[in-house]
Short mmCIF file of C-alpha atoms in Angstrom, two decimals:
data_model
loop_
_atom_site.label_atom_id
_atom_site.label_comp_id
_atom_site.label_asym_id
_atom_site.label_seq_id
_atom_site.Cartn_x
_atom_site.Cartn_y
_atom_site.Cartn_z
CA MET A 90 17.04 -5.41 16.23
CA ASN A 91 16.08 -7.12 12.97
CA THR A 92 15.35 -5.14 9.82
CA ASN A 93 11.57 -5.61 9.98
CA MET A 94 11.42 -4.34 13.56
CA LEU A 95 13.72 -1.45 12.71
CA HIS A 96 11.52 -0.57 9.74
CA LYS A 97 8.36 -0.66 11.90
CA PHE A 98 10.11 1.49 14.49
CA SER A 99 11.06 4.01 11.78
CA LEU A 100 7.45 4.19 10.58
CA ALA A 101 6.20 4.58 14.14
CA ALA A 102 8.68 7.42 14.64
CA ALA A 103 7.48 8.96 11.40
CA ALA A 104 3.88 8.69 12.57
CA PHE A 105 4.81 10.41 15.83
CA ALA A 106 6.62 13.18 13.95
CA LEU A 107 3.63 13.70 11.68
CA ALA A 108 1.21 13.75 14.59
CA ALA A 109 3.43 16.19 16.45
CA GLY A 110 3.28 18.67 13.60
CA GLY A 111 5.12 17.17 10.67
CA LEU A 112 2.17 18.08 8.44
CA ALA A 113 1.96 21.61 9.83
CA ALA A 114 3.95 23.31 7.07
CA PRO A 115 2.06 21.85 4.10
CA ALA A 116 -1.24 22.10 5.96
CA GLN A 117 -0.64 25.78 6.70
CA ALA A 118 0.15 26.43 3.04
CA GLN A 119 -3.07 24.71 2.05
CA ARG A 120 -5.31 26.93 4.14
CA ASP A 121 -6.01 29.45 1.40
CA PRO A 122 -9.65 30.47 0.82
CA ALA A 123 -10.05 28.31 -2.32
CA TYR A 124 -8.77 25.23 -0.49
CA GLU A 125 -10.94 25.92 2.55
CA ALA A 126 -14.02 26.39 0.34
CA ALA A 127 -13.34 23.17 -1.59
CA ARG A 128 -12.73 21.21 1.60
CA SER A 129 -15.77 22.54 3.49
CA SER A 130 -18.06 22.04 0.48
CA GLY A 131 -16.91 18.43 0.09
CA LYS A 132 -15.29 18.94 -3.32
CA VAL A 133 -11.96 17.62 -2.01
CA GLY A 134 -11.06 15.12 0.66
CA GLU A 135 -8.16 13.30 2.27
CA LYS A 136 -7.12 10.08 0.58
CA MET A 137 -5.65 7.03 2.28
CA ASP A 138 -2.45 7.43 0.28
CA GLY A 139 -1.68 10.77 1.95
CA TYR A 140 -2.77 12.97 -0.91
CA LEU A 141 -5.74 15.21 -1.53
CA GLY A 142 -8.44 13.89 -3.86
CA ILE A 143 -11.30 15.39 -5.81
CA VAL A 144 -14.73 14.14 -4.76
CA GLY A 145 -17.17 14.18 -7.69
CA ALA A 146 -16.94 16.53 -10.63
CA SER A 147 -13.71 18.39 -11.30
CA THR A 148 -12.93 21.76 -12.81
CA ALA A 149 -9.63 22.94 -14.24
CA ASP A 150 -9.09 25.29 -11.26
CA LEU A 151 -9.89 22.57 -8.72
CA GLN A 152 -7.57 20.09 -10.45
CA ARG A 153 -4.78 22.69 -10.57
CA MET A 154 -5.15 23.41 -6.84
CA VAL A 155 -5.19 19.69 -5.90
CA ASN A 156 -2.16 19.00 -8.10
CA ASP A 157 -0.25 21.89 -6.52
CA ILE A 158 -1.03 20.72 -2.97
CA ASN A 159 -0.13 17.12 -3.80
CA ILE A 160 3.21 18.13 -5.36
CA LYS A 161 4.05 20.03 -2.17
CA ARG A 162 2.98 17.09 -0.02
CA ARG A 163 5.10 14.66 -2.02
CA ALA A 164 8.17 16.86 -1.57
CA VAL A 165 7.63 16.95 2.20
CA TYR A 166 6.99 13.20 2.31
CA ALA A 167 10.16 12.47 0.32
CA ASP A 168 12.29 14.50 2.74
CA LYS A 169 10.68 13.01 5.83
CA ALA A 170 10.78 9.46 4.41
CA ARG A 171 14.54 9.72 3.83
CA ALA A 172 15.01 10.87 7.42
CA ALA A 173 12.83 8.00 8.72
CA ASN A 174 14.47 5.39 6.48
CA ALA A 175 11.10 4.62 4.89
CA THR A 176 9.74 4.75 1.36
CA VAL A 177 7.76 7.78 0.20
CA GLU A 178 4.71 5.53 -0.18
CA GLU A 179 4.99 4.22 3.39
CA TYR A 180 5.43 7.70 4.75
CA ALA A 181 2.55 9.04 2.64
CA LEU A 182 0.25 6.26 3.89
CA THR A 183 1.13 7.18 7.48
CA ALA A 184 0.45 10.83 6.66
CA GLY A 185 -2.87 9.85 5.09
CA CYS A 186 -3.88 7.94 8.22
CA ILE A 187 -3.13 11.00 10.34
CA ALA A 188 -4.77 13.48 7.96
CA ILE A 189 -7.94 11.38 7.86
CA ALA A 190 -7.93 11.09 11.65
CA LYS A 191 -7.70 14.90 11.84
CA THR A 192 -10.66 15.56 9.53
CA SER A 193 -13.55 17.47 11.07
CA PRO A 194 -17.20 16.48 10.95
CA GLY A 195 -18.61 17.29 7.52
CA GLU A 196 -15.30 16.87 5.69
CA LYS A 197 -14.69 14.11 3.15
CA TYR A 198 -12.20 11.29 3.47
CA GLN A 199 -11.44 8.07 1.65
CA ALA A 200 -12.48 4.90 3.50
CA PRO A 201 -10.40 1.70 3.35
CA ASP A 202 -12.71 0.35 0.61
CA GLY A 203 -11.87 3.41 -1.55
CA SER A 204 -15.28 5.07 -1.19
CA TRP A 205 -15.64 8.70 -0.18
CA GLN A 206 -17.19 9.17 3.24
CA THR A 207 -18.34 12.25 5.12
CA ARG A 208 -16.81 12.51 8.56
CA THR A 209 -19.30 12.43 11.40
CA THR A 210 -18.61 12.97 15.09
CA ALA A 211 -17.52 9.31 15.22
CA PRO A 212 -13.93 8.39 14.39
CA PRO A 213 -13.32 7.84 10.67
CA GLN A 214 -12.88 4.35 9.26
CA ARG A 215 -9.22 3.32 9.56
CA ASP A 216 -7.11 1.37 7.12
CA SER A 217 -5.62 -1.75 8.72
CA ARG A 218 -2.16 -0.54 7.61
CA CYS A 219 -2.41 2.62 9.72
CA PRO A 220 0.03 2.73 12.62
CA ALA A 221 -1.55 2.24 16.01
#
């Protein structure tokens, strides 16, 4: 198997692991009332790069919460990327694809053009780099 195919296989395995619950630990930690309120009110959304983003105006408390969640995500991504023989950025992108796919109607997510969108009942817009 050549290196490019091996790399794609590793990312596909990482995507499967994420979909099967690899994001469960950080997602569970994020489900505090402040996070839930910010998410449901559209103040935060899932970004394509696998991290949480602030939609619109920020406050010090909101920025602190987003930074804390993103630091935790990066630590998980770094561990999982090493295990999948991928870069943190590649793993984070895969995680972002999955997190966006798992958004619920009414929640915000970043579209491939970088704009913030509100999820409807239709599937969210997918980045062409997302694993199939």
